[in-house]
Amino acid sequence: MTSDTTATDAAAQPAPELADQPPVWQRRLRRFGYPVRSQGDVRARLVPAFPEPSGRLWAVFGAGPDAAARLARWSGWAGPLLVTLFAGVLRFWNLGSPRKVIFDETYYPKDAWSLLQYGYEGTWAKNANDALVGHPPQLLLSPEHSYVVHPPMGKWLIALGEWAFGMNPFGWRFMVALLGTLSVLLVCRIGRRMMRSTALGCLAGTLLAVDGLHFVMSRTALLDLIVMFWVVAAFGALLVDRDRTRARLAAALPLGPDNVARPDEKVGDRLRLGWRPWRIVAGLCLGLSAATKWNGLYYLAAFALMAVLWDVAARRTAGARRPFRSALRRDVLPAFGATVVVALATYLASWSGWLATKGGYYRDWATTPDGRTGGWTWLPDWLRSLWHYQTEVYSFHTGLTTPHTYQSNPWSWLVLGRPVSYFYEDPKAGQDGCTAAEGCAREVLALGTPLLWWAACFALLYVLYRWLFQRDWRAGAIVCGVAAGYLPWFLYQERTIFLFYAVVFVPFLCLALAMMLGAIIGPPGSAERRRTIGAVGAGVLVLLIVWNFIYFHPLYTGMPIPKSAWHNRMWFDTWV
């Protein structure tokens, strides 16, 4: 009886060589690259170290060993700053051209100037656009309130440039160009932190610097690039918070006999992660994005959820047996306060000019007969008036179906199906710098650099693969950044929408492409022949993208070119 029981128990136990095998589903997915995590030093898994910078490149240029090592250490900032300088020169060069009010500049620069004068948006005369760029310019503004459908934060930023440089094209484009330039720096540093590579971070920033849509939006006083800047800043702040939080978990883990940190259930489940100022910074930035345009709210929801899932993953790696429950108990409420509450407070603060004055649209709605009826009358009048304004704006946005020549369906955005022309003139020979006998064309076309966007379509498939099959959190974060800026527009396909809304997720396309190019080059430690071939292939693609940007540069800046040259650049009928 005893021997039979013992034999049965022994048969029920897995063979020693199979005891540590992963589940069957994981073994099947290995053929697609699905990794099985090793149980080595948990600290290295929580916070992967930055590779030690190599001074070999500087040694090639004749620097001594000490100088080469010093220059390599500085490259983490020097490289991104050089890329940013390049982007800034491109964006600020001849920023005041065209000296016109182009496309939706008919709204935001004028609203911004009105905010400086009254604290709210006043009314401009019908011929105000021509008067602004006349000789001499005239400001045909009256204090009568006007109905506007976007929050004021982005217009306050545009107003800073107008306050510094005057109510002229350079003045109203200055702050947008500055934020566009700084966003390149942010992407360089974000790419470096995510991919633990200064070269790949600078590559992502360079790709953003030469993207046509980002370039045009950086030189036009619209709101969408301002939304993009705050979204990227929030993403960077969350990355810093992620690294610091995981470092705190790693420091609390006990060391084994071999001086290697091991997962610990007590640390993973119970450790409180303490004060997290970078998460508050992220909430502030997300609030500023939503206070510029409401599509920033989608990023608030997506990034807040992503940050909590990062906490769950960190606790699981640290040894938590119930990471979701631990995160729910200890992380969700502080995360909600640091992101959602801070963002909503920031949004409310952005309306300070409207609240502090009495002339704004709907400012005194709560004191009208309509405002005195219904519920919620116990709330302050200013709050009820503001809430009524927001509901009216929401009705406007959801009901906007007026056809427009340049509207497009989001299905066509990634392949650049229908770009938006902000400005077009066809000067004759001898006019406005035209030297071609056939006549010229001047256009500002909000068109992404085609080769960059088409390559980014493949890069998106690649990061989806890395996220789903290789469990790469970096790829998942990039997918989140694209999805939050792209997918919500599919809910409003009947609404009048435009390709330039996609500028909000362009930085994440560049990060995806940089990650794919890094994979093409090959990881450190690969055979020299493998990395050489990969570097040549990646380099050729990058050079083609840069050439493509140069080729379309006249269409991004409104330069006069012969009409035949303009027709050559209209690769598709839908671009006309």
Tab-separated table of N, CA and C in Angstrom, residues 50-51 76 80 183-208 232 235-237 239-240 243 473-474 478 507-508 510-515 518:
chain	number	residue	atom	x	y	z
A	50	PHE	N	22.343	52.139	-18.167
A	50	PHE	CA	22.776	52.735	-19.425
A	50	PHE	C	24.138	52.140	-19.786
A	51	PRO	N	24.338	51.777	-21.053
A	51	PRO	CA	25.661	51.275	-21.443
A	51	PRO	C	26.733	52.327	-21.189
A	76	GLY	N	25.412	62.456	-23.984
A	76	GLY	CA	24.014	62.276	-23.602
A	76	GLY	C	23.212	63.562	-23.679
A	80	PRO	N	21.714	65.408	-28.238
A	80	PRO	CA	20.368	65.965	-28.365
A	80	PRO	C	20.355	67.477	-28.586
A	183	SER	N	10.368	70.272	-28.623
A	183	SER	CA	9.833	68.911	-28.692
A	183	SER	C	10.856	67.953	-29.315
A	184	VAL	N	11.697	68.456	-30.199
A	184	VAL	CA	12.766	67.620	-30.758
A	184	VAL	C	13.746	67.224	-29.654
A	185	LEU	N	14.101	68.176	-28.792
A	185	LEU	CA	14.977	67.859	-27.657
A	185	LEU	C	14.335	66.813	-26.755
A	186	LEU	N	13.050	66.982	-26.468
A	186	LEU	CA	12.359	66.008	-25.621
A	186	LEU	C	12.389	64.616	-26.230
A	187	VAL	N	12.151	64.514	-27.537
A	187	VAL	CA	12.134	63.201	-28.176
A	187	VAL	C	13.520	62.576	-28.149
A	188	CYS	N	14.569	63.374	-28.345
A	188	CYS	CA	15.936	62.846	-28.241
A	188	CYS	C	16.178	62.229	-26.866
A	189	ARG	N	15.816	62.956	-25.834
A	189	ARG	CA	16.070	62.468	-24.475
A	189	ARG	C	15.140	61.305	-24.117
A	190	ILE	N	13.896	61.361	-24.583
A	190	ILE	CA	12.969	60.247	-24.337
A	190	ILE	C	13.467	58.988	-25.029
A	191	GLY	N	13.872	59.110	-26.301
A	191	GLY	CA	14.399	57.947	-27.011
A	191	GLY	C	15.630	57.385	-26.337
A	192	ARG	N	16.494	58.253	-25.856
A	192	ARG	CA	17.702	57.797	-25.151
A	192	ARG	C	17.338	57.025	-23.887
A	193	ARG	N	16.394	57.539	-23.126
A	193	ARG	CA	16.013	56.871	-21.878
A	193	ARG	C	15.304	55.551	-22.161
A	194	MET	N	14.434	55.512	-23.156
A	194	MET	CA	13.687	54.292	-23.443
A	194	MET	C	14.587	53.199	-23.997
A	195	MET	N	15.430	53.560	-24.973
A	195	MET	CA	16.217	52.562	-25.683
A	195	MET	C	17.637	52.421	-25.146
A	196	ARG	N	17.955	53.199	-24.088
A	196	ARG	CA	19.284	53.145	-23.463
A	196	ARG	C	20.384	53.324	-24.514
A	197	SER	N	20.128	54.274	-25.425
A	197	SER	CA	21.083	54.533	-26.501
A	197	SER	C	20.981	55.999	-26.904
A	198	THR	N	22.091	56.724	-26.736
A	198	THR	CA	22.098	58.119	-27.167
A	198	THR	C	21.939	58.222	-28.673
A	199	ALA	N	22.553	57.301	-29.408
A	199	ALA	CA	22.478	57.340	-30.873
A	199	ALA	C	21.044	57.168	-31.350
A	200	LEU	N	20.315	56.187	-30.788
A	200	LEU	CA	18.930	55.977	-31.222
A	200	LEU	C	18.022	57.109	-30.766
A	201	GLY	N	18.299	57.682	-29.602
A	201	GLY	CA	17.526	58.831	-29.170
A	201	GLY	C	17.706	60.015	-30.109
A	202	CYS	N	18.961	60.286	-30.480
A	202	CYS	CA	19.226	61.377	-31.422
A	202	CYS	C	18.643	61.067	-32.799
A	203	LEU	N	18.626	59.807	-33.166
A	203	LEU	CA	18.020	59.428	-34.441
A	203	LEU	C	16.525	59.733	-34.434
A	204	ALA	N	15.830	59.398	-33.342
A	204	ALA	CA	14.394	59.698	-33.247
A	204	ALA	C	14.159	61.201	-33.333
A	205	GLY	N	14.995	61.988	-32.651
A	205	GLY	CA	14.855	63.430	-32.719
A	205	GLY	C	15.129	63.982	-34.105
A	206	THR	N	16.119	63.423	-34.790
A	206	THR	CA	16.424	63.871	-36.154
A	206	THR	C	15.267	63.578	-37.090
A	207	LEU	N	14.661	62.416	-36.941
A	207	LEU	CA	13.504	62.082	-37.770
A	207	LEU	C	12.370	63.071	-37.539
A	208	LEU	N	12.160	63.459	-36.282
A	208	LEU	CA	11.119	64.443	-36.002
A	208	LEU	C	11.480	65.801	-36.610
A	232	VAL	N	4.082	65.123	-25.248
A	232	VAL	CA	5.428	64.550	-25.219
A	232	VAL	C	6.108	64.856	-23.888
A	235	PHE	N	4.739	62.483	-21.359
A	235	PHE	CA	5.291	61.147	-21.580
A	235	PHE	C	6.705	61.051	-21.007
A	236	GLY	N	7.518	62.067	-21.252
A	236	GLY	CA	8.877	62.070	-20.703
A	236	GLY	C	8.873	62.077	-19.187
A	237	ALA	N	7.968	62.859	-18.571
A	237	ALA	CA	7.895	62.898	-17.108
A	237	ALA	C	7.496	61.535	-16.543
A	239	LEU	N	8.160	58.663	-17.894
A	239	LEU	CA	9.319	57.785	-18.024
A	239	LEU	C	10.308	57.995	-16.882
A	240	VAL	N	10.560	59.250	-16.529
A	240	VAL	CA	11.453	59.525	-15.394
A	240	VAL	C	10.862	58.944	-14.120
A	243	ASP	N	11.392	55.122	-14.021
A	243	ASP	CA	12.745	54.706	-13.651
A	243	ASP	C	13.012	54.924	-12.167
A	473	TRP	N	8.007	46.551	-23.062
A	473	TRP	CA	7.190	47.650	-22.546
A	473	TRP	C	7.403	48.928	-23.356
A	474	ARG	N	8.612	49.099	-23.895
A	474	ARG	CA	8.887	50.314	-24.679
A	474	ARG	C	8.013	50.360	-25.924
A	478	ILE	N	5.012	53.140	-26.917
A	478	ILE	CA	4.918	53.831	-28.203
A	478	ILE	C	3.547	53.580	-28.831
A	507	PRO	N	5.612	62.344	-32.938
A	507	PRO	CA	6.803	61.940	-32.176
A	507	PRO	C	6.858	60.445	-31.886
A	508	PHE	N	5.715	59.819	-31.684
A	508	PHE	CA	5.700	58.389	-31.382
A	508	PHE	C	5.956	57.566	-32.643
A	510	CYS	N	8.077	58.576	-34.878
A	510	CYS	CA	9.536	58.677	-34.997
A	510	CYS	C	10.238	57.748	-34.009
A	511	LEU	N	9.696	57.623	-32.801
A	511	LEU	CA	10.271	56.677	-31.838
A	511	LEU	C	10.129	55.241	-32.340
A	512	ALA	N	8.981	54.919	-32.940
A	512	ALA	CA	8.785	53.570	-33.488
A	512	ALA	C	9.778	53.298	-34.607
A	513	LEU	N	9.983	54.268	-35.478
A	513	LEU	CA	10.913	54.076	-36.585
A	513	LEU	C	12.340	53.959	-36.080
A	514	ALA	N	12.696	54.735	-35.063
A	514	ALA	CA	14.038	54.628	-34.487
A	514	ALA	C	14.245	53.248	-33.859
A	515	MET	N	13.214	52.717	-33.200
A	515	MET	CA	13.336	51.377	-32.620
A	515	MET	C	13.521	50.328	-33.711
A	518	GLY	N	17.007	50.588	-35.042
A	518	GLY	CA	17.934	49.984	-34.096
A	518	GLY	C	17.979	48.478	-34.225
